[in-house]
Short mmCIF file of N, CA and C in Angstrom, two decimals:
data_model
loop_
_atom_site.label_atom_id
_atom_site.label_comp_id
_atom_site.label_asym_id
_atom_site.label_seq_id
_atom_site.Cartn_x
_atom_site.Cartn_y
_atom_site.Cartn_z
N MET A 1 0.68 -0.71 -0.09
CA MET A 1 0.28 -0.24 -0.17
C MET A 1 1.03 1.46 0.26
N MET A 2 2.26 0.97 1.04
CA MET A 2 2.70 2.13 0.59
C MET A 2 3.32 2.87 -0.46
N CYS A 3 3.49 1.82 -1.50
CA CYS A 3 4.04 2.53 -3.36
C CYS A 3 3.25 2.21 -3.63
N LEU A 4 1.83 2.47 -3.59
CA LEU A 4 0.35 3.18 -3.81
C LEU A 4 0.56 4.93 -3.81
N ASP A 5 0.81 4.42 -2.22
CA ASP A 5 0.83 6.23 -1.18
C ASP A 5 1.74 6.98 -2.41
N VAL A 6 3.27 6.50 -2.01
CA VAL A 6 3.93 7.47 -2.65
C VAL A 6 3.97 7.49 -4.34
N GLN A 7 2.81 6.45 -5.10
CA GLN A 7 3.14 7.09 -6.12
C GLN A 7 2.14 8.03 -6.73
N ARG A 8 0.52 8.10 -5.41
CA ARG A 8 -0.20 8.90 -5.97
C ARG A 8 0.26 10.19 -5.05
N ALA A 9 1.65 10.64 -4.58
CA ALA A 9 1.99 11.56 -4.17
C ALA A 9 2.87 11.72 -4.69
N LEU A 10 3.57 11.31 -5.36
CA LEU A 10 4.86 11.87 -6.58
C LEU A 10 3.72 12.92 -8.06
N SER A 11 2.59 12.04 -8.10
CA SER A 11 2.17 12.71 -9.49
C SER A 11 1.08 14.40 -8.90
N GLN A 12 1.49 14.21 -7.68
CA GLN A 12 1.01 15.95 -7.31
C GLN A 12 1.86 16.56 -7.68
N GLU A 13 1.31 18.00 -8.53
CA GLU A 13 2.04 18.91 -9.02
C GLU A 13 3.28 19.49 -7.80
N GLY A 14 4.40 19.43 -7.31
CA GLY A 14 5.15 19.87 -6.63
C GLY A 14 6.18 18.63 -5.92
N VAL A 15 5.40 18.04 -5.86
CA VAL A 15 6.13 17.06 -5.00
C VAL A 15 6.95 16.41 -5.10
N LEU A 16 6.65 15.74 -6.69
CA LEU A 16 8.59 15.69 -7.32
C LEU A 16 9.72 17.20 -7.07
N GLU A 17 9.55 18.21 -7.44
CA GLU A 17 9.81 19.25 -6.77
C GLU A 17 10.62 19.12 -5.53
N ALA A 18 9.97 18.76 -4.46
CA ALA A 18 9.66 19.40 -2.98
C ALA A 18 11.43 18.19 -2.84
N LEU A 19 10.64 16.51 -2.77
CA LEU A 19 10.90 15.96 -2.50
C LEU A 19 13.13 15.84 -3.20
N GLN A 20 13.27 16.41 -4.38
CA GLN A 20 14.75 16.99 -4.49
C GLN A 20 15.10 17.49 -3.90
N ALA A 21 14.96 18.30 -3.44
CA ALA A 21 14.91 19.42 -2.51
C ALA A 21 16.14 18.98 -1.00
N ASP A 22 14.29 18.34 -0.42
CA ASP A 22 14.60 17.63 0.78
C ASP A 22 15.85 16.49 0.89
N LEU A 23 15.86 15.89 -0.46
CA LEU A 23 16.52 15.26 -0.66
C LEU A 23 18.60 15.88 -0.54
N ARG A 24 18.33 17.07 -1.22
CA ARG A 24 19.41 17.36 -1.43
C ARG A 24 20.04 18.33 -0.25
N ALA A 25 19.15 18.61 0.73
CA ALA A 25 19.42 19.40 2.12
C ALA A 25 20.08 18.13 3.20
N ARG A 26 19.19 17.18 2.78
CA ARG A 26 19.52 15.95 4.13
C ARG A 26 20.84 15.16 3.48
N THR A 27 20.54 15.56 2.45
CA THR A 27 21.95 14.56 1.76
C THR A 27 24.24 15.79 2.20
N GLY A 28 23.44 16.57 2.22
CA GLY A 28 24.46 18.02 2.29
C GLY A 28 25.62 18.11 0.74
N ASP A 29 26.54 17.42 1.87
CA ASP A 29 27.89 17.54 1.11
C ASP A 29 28.77 15.82 0.87
N ASP A 30 27.58 15.39 1.72
CA ASP A 30 28.16 13.15 1.79
C ASP A 30 27.89 12.85 0.35
N ALA A 31 28.93 12.34 -0.59
CA ALA A 31 29.14 12.03 -1.74
C ALA A 31 28.49 11.02 -1.85
N GLU A 32 29.17 10.11 -0.75
CA GLU A 32 27.68 8.46 -1.01
C GLU A 32 26.24 8.40 -1.05
N LEU A 33 25.73 9.59 -0.13
CA LEU A 33 24.49 10.13 0.04
C LEU A 33 23.80 10.12 -1.02
N GLY A 34 24.65 11.94 -1.20
CA GLY A 34 24.32 12.08 -2.79
C GLY A 34 24.12 11.30 -3.76
N GLN A 35 25.00 10.43 -4.21
CA GLN A 35 24.75 9.57 -5.18
C GLN A 35 23.56 8.26 -5.56
N ALA A 36 23.35 8.32 -4.00
CA ALA A 36 22.47 7.33 -3.63
C ALA A 36 21.17 8.27 -4.33
N ALA A 37 20.85 9.49 -4.04
CA ALA A 37 19.49 9.94 -4.58
C ALA A 37 19.96 10.24 -5.88
N GLN A 38 20.81 10.82 -6.56
CA GLN A 38 20.29 10.84 -7.73
C GLN A 38 20.45 9.82 -8.61
N ASP A 39 20.73 9.06 -7.85
CA ASP A 39 20.62 7.47 -8.66
C ASP A 39 19.45 7.03 -8.36
N LEU A 40 18.53 7.37 -7.73
CA LEU A 40 17.40 7.05 -6.99
C LEU A 40 16.60 7.77 -8.01
N LEU A 41 16.38 9.39 -7.65
CA LEU A 41 15.40 10.95 -8.52
C LEU A 41 16.09 10.03 -9.67
N SER A 42 16.43 9.78 -10.33
CA SER A 42 17.15 9.09 -11.77
C SER A 42 15.90 7.88 -12.37
N THR A 43 15.42 7.43 -11.39
CA THR A 43 14.81 6.18 -11.87
C THR A 43 13.27 6.26 -11.66
N VAL A 44 13.01 7.91 -11.01
CA VAL A 44 11.44 8.51 -10.65
C VAL A 44 10.55 7.77 -11.69
N SER A 45 11.15 6.90 -12.45
CA SER A 45 9.50 7.56 -13.94
C SER A 45 9.06 5.78 -12.98
N GLN A 46 10.07 4.99 -12.01
CA GLN A 46 9.82 3.24 -11.17
C GLN A 46 9.19 4.01 -9.85
N ALA A 47 9.11 5.34 -9.83
CA ALA A 47 8.45 5.68 -8.39
C ALA A 47 6.83 4.65 -8.42
N GLY A 48 7.01 4.16 -6.30
CA GLY A 48 5.57 3.45 -6.51
C GLY A 48 6.22 2.29 -7.09
N GLY A 49 7.10 1.53 -7.22
CA GLY A 49 7.16 0.46 -7.83
C GLY A 49 7.88 -0.21 -6.19
N ARG A 50 7.43 -1.18 -5.19
CA ARG A 50 8.02 -1.65 -4.10
C ARG A 50 9.88 -1.14 -4.25
N VAL A 51 10.05 -2.06 -4.92
CA VAL A 51 11.90 -1.83 -4.91
C VAL A 51 11.85 0.44 -4.46
N TRP A 52 11.44 0.80 -6.15
CA TRP A 52 11.97 2.35 -5.42
C TRP A 52 11.46 2.49 -4.52
N THR A 53 10.18 2.32 -3.83
CA THR A 53 10.05 2.70 -2.74
C THR A 53 10.61 3.07 -1.44
N GLN A 54 11.35 1.54 -1.30
CA GLN A 54 12.10 0.80 -0.28
C GLN A 54 13.53 1.44 -0.67
N LYS A 55 13.79 1.66 -1.73
CA LYS A 55 15.29 3.18 -1.46
C LYS A 55 15.15 3.87 -0.83
N LEU A 56 13.74 4.88 -1.45
CA LEU A 56 13.90 5.90 -0.67
C LEU A 56 13.28 5.98 0.69
N ALA A 57 13.22 5.05 1.32
CA ALA A 57 12.79 4.79 2.79
C ALA A 57 14.67 4.36 3.10
N LEU A 58 15.18 3.75 2.47
CA LEU A 58 16.45 3.57 2.84
C LEU A 58 17.72 4.77 2.77
N LEU A 59 17.47 5.88 1.86
CA LEU A 59 18.19 6.63 1.91
C LEU A 59 17.86 7.90 3.19
N TYR A 60 15.98 7.66 3.45
CA TYR A 60 16.14 8.57 4.19
C TYR A 60 16.72 7.74 5.68
N GLN A 61 16.12 6.62 6.17
CA GLN A 61 17.22 5.70 7.26
C GLN A 61 18.76 6.18 7.40
N ALA A 62 19.53 6.83 6.39
CA ALA A 62 20.76 6.65 5.77
C ALA A 62 21.24 7.86 6.32
N CYS A 63 19.88 8.84 5.65
CA CYS A 63 20.53 10.09 6.00
C CYS A 63 20.12 10.03 8.09
N LEU A 64 19.70 9.40 8.19
CA LEU A 64 18.94 9.94 9.43
C LEU A 64 20.54 9.53 10.47
N MET A 65 20.63 8.43 9.64
CA MET A 65 22.25 7.40 11.23
C MET A 65 23.02 8.88 10.83
N ARG A 66 23.38 9.20 9.51
CA ARG A 66 24.51 10.11 9.61
C ARG A 66 24.15 11.53 10.67
N GLN A 67 23.47 11.14 10.88
CA GLN A 67 22.83 12.84 11.69
C GLN A 67 22.83 11.98 13.52
N VAL A 68 22.75 11.01 13.61
CA VAL A 68 23.01 10.11 15.62
C VAL A 68 23.04 9.48 15.34
N ALA A 69 24.13 8.85 14.25
CA ALA A 69 24.90 7.13 14.79
C ALA A 69 26.23 7.96 14.94
N PRO A 70 27.12 7.01 15.59
CA PRO A 70 28.76 6.88 15.06
C PRO A 70 28.91 6.99 13.63
N ASP A 71 29.69 8.05 12.94
CA ASP A 71 30.21 7.87 11.76
C ASP A 71 30.63 6.30 11.59
N ALA A 72 31.06 5.31 12.47
CA ALA A 72 31.60 3.99 11.47
C ALA A 72 29.64 3.17 11.43
N VAL A 73 29.11 3.63 12.77
CA VAL A 73 27.76 2.57 12.32
C VAL A 73 27.40 3.27 10.86
N ALA A 74 27.50 4.67 11.14
CA ALA A 74 26.34 5.31 9.97
C ALA A 74 26.80 4.55 8.55
N ASP A 75 28.20 4.40 7.96
CA ASP A 75 28.79 3.65 7.21
C ASP A 75 28.69 2.34 6.91
N LEU A 76 27.87 2.51 7.80
CA LEU A 76 28.01 0.62 8.18
C LEU A 76 26.52 0.03 7.18
N PHE A 77 26.24 1.31 7.60
CA PHE A 77 23.98 1.14 7.34
C PHE A 77 24.33 1.55 5.72
N ALA A 78 24.98 2.86 5.61
CA ALA A 78 25.00 3.31 4.00
C ALA A 78 25.79 2.05 3.23
N THR A 79 26.74 2.04 3.28
CA THR A 79 27.26 0.32 3.03
C THR A 79 26.46 -0.44 2.57
N HIS A 80 25.81 -1.13 3.07
CA HIS A 80 25.09 -2.33 2.91
C HIS A 80 24.00 -2.16 2.49
N ARG A 81 23.49 -0.93 2.95
CA ARG A 81 21.99 -0.91 2.67
C ARG A 81 21.57 -0.46 1.46
N LEU A 82 22.37 0.64 1.25
CA LEU A 82 22.30 1.13 -0.44
C LEU A 82 22.75 0.82 -2.24
N GLN A 83 23.65 -0.53 -1.05
CA GLN A 83 23.96 -0.91 -2.93
C GLN A 83 22.85 -1.11 -4.08
N GLN A 84 23.50 -1.50 -4.76
CA GLN A 84 22.34 -1.86 -6.10
C GLN A 84 22.37 -2.69 -6.04
N GLY A 85 21.25 -3.11 -6.62
CA GLY A 85 21.07 -4.59 -6.31
C GLY A 85 19.66 -4.97 -5.67
N PRO A 86 19.44 -6.25 -5.57
CA PRO A 86 18.51 -6.64 -4.85
C PRO A 86 18.52 -6.06 -3.07
N ALA A 87 17.55 -5.88 -2.54
CA ALA A 87 17.33 -5.93 -1.32
C ALA A 87 18.85 -6.12 -0.59
N THR A 88 18.95 -5.43 0.16
CA THR A 88 20.22 -5.93 0.80
C THR A 88 20.08 -6.05 2.71
N VAL A 89 20.78 -6.34 3.51
CA VAL A 89 20.97 -6.57 5.20
C VAL A 89 21.76 -5.77 5.45
N PHE A 90 22.10 -5.53 6.36
CA PHE A 90 23.05 -5.07 7.33
C PHE A 90 24.14 -5.38 7.50
N GLY A 91 25.19 -6.55 7.28
CA GLY A 91 26.50 -6.19 7.49
C GLY A 91 27.67 -5.95 8.44
N LEU A 92 28.32 -7.06 9.01
CA LEU A 92 29.94 -6.55 8.37
C LEU A 92 30.66 -7.79 7.41
N GLU A 93 32.13 -6.56 7.37
CA GLU A 93 33.29 -6.99 6.90
C GLU A 93 34.25 -7.34 6.85
N GLY A 94 35.05 -8.68 7.79
CA GLY A 94 36.28 -8.57 8.44
C GLY A 94 35.66 -8.59 10.04
N VAL A 95 36.47 -9.57 10.35
CA VAL A 95 36.35 -9.70 12.15
C VAL A 95 36.64 -8.13 12.62
N GLU A 96 37.80 -7.46 12.47
CA GLU A 96 37.71 -5.72 13.17
C GLU A 96 36.58 -4.82 13.33
N GLN A 97 35.65 -5.30 11.83
CA GLN A 97 34.15 -4.45 11.52
C GLN A 97 33.08 -5.32 12.62
N ALA A 98 33.48 -6.51 12.86
CA ALA A 98 32.99 -7.56 13.77
C ALA A 98 32.62 -7.12 14.96
N SER A 99 34.20 -7.41 15.29
CA SER A 99 34.69 -6.98 16.81
C SER A 99 34.30 -5.82 17.39
N TRP A 100 34.31 -4.62 16.27
CA TRP A 100 33.95 -3.48 16.78
C TRP A 100 32.55 -2.84 16.98
N TYR A 101 31.66 -2.84 15.96
CA TYR A 101 30.67 -3.52 16.70
C TYR A 101 29.47 -4.05 17.44
N LEU A 102 29.82 -5.57 18.01
CA LEU A 102 29.48 -6.43 18.86
C LEU A 102 30.16 -5.71 20.36
N HIS A 103 31.28 -4.84 19.83
CA HIS A 103 31.85 -4.29 21.77
C HIS A 103 30.78 -2.55 21.77
N ARG A 104 30.80 -2.34 20.60
CA ARG A 104 29.22 -1.14 20.61
C ARG A 104 28.15 -1.64 20.95
N ILE A 105 28.02 -2.38 20.11
CA ILE A 105 26.20 -2.94 21.15
C ILE A 105 27.03 -4.12 22.40
N TRP A 106 27.74 -4.54 22.66
CA TRP A 106 27.07 -5.70 24.12
C TRP A 106 28.11 -5.23 24.22
N PRO A 107 28.59 -3.49 25.48
CA PRO A 107 30.01 -3.11 26.19
C PRO A 107 30.77 -5.00 27.02
N ARG A 108 29.45 -5.07 27.96
CA ARG A 108 30.18 -6.21 28.03
C ARG A 108 31.09 -7.56 28.05
N LEU A 109 30.92 -7.65 26.36
CA LEU A 109 32.08 -8.02 25.55
C LEU A 109 33.33 -7.61 26.14
N GLN A 110 33.77 -6.26 26.10
CA GLN A 110 35.29 -6.00 26.69
C GLN A 110 35.85 -6.35 27.53
N ALA A 111 35.60 -6.98 28.51
CA ALA A 111 35.41 -7.55 29.90
C ALA A 111 35.66 -8.99 29.54
N SER A 112 35.89 -9.17 28.29
CA SER A 112 36.21 -10.47 28.00
C SER A 112 37.24 -11.45 27.35
#
């Protein structure tokens, strides 16, 4: 249903322009997020589809992560969730990344 709501909203006058301006403001000078926004908006003809709507939601989530999460967490989210291709999951690459993240979410692990 959300896909249909997005499609309906984007068909209204001025909504696409407002979305573009909002994404520009939220991505700022972040090259990765800016590129993701540009890629998404270049496929606006697919707007309203499930995958397009999911990418829009993930892009907004990544923008919020850049504002409130530690850089390493936001980087992990953006890297894994904004990839091209099928829907991806939040993942870690390598032992160092996994160790840092696990210690962040479970500080008690540092004692062991």
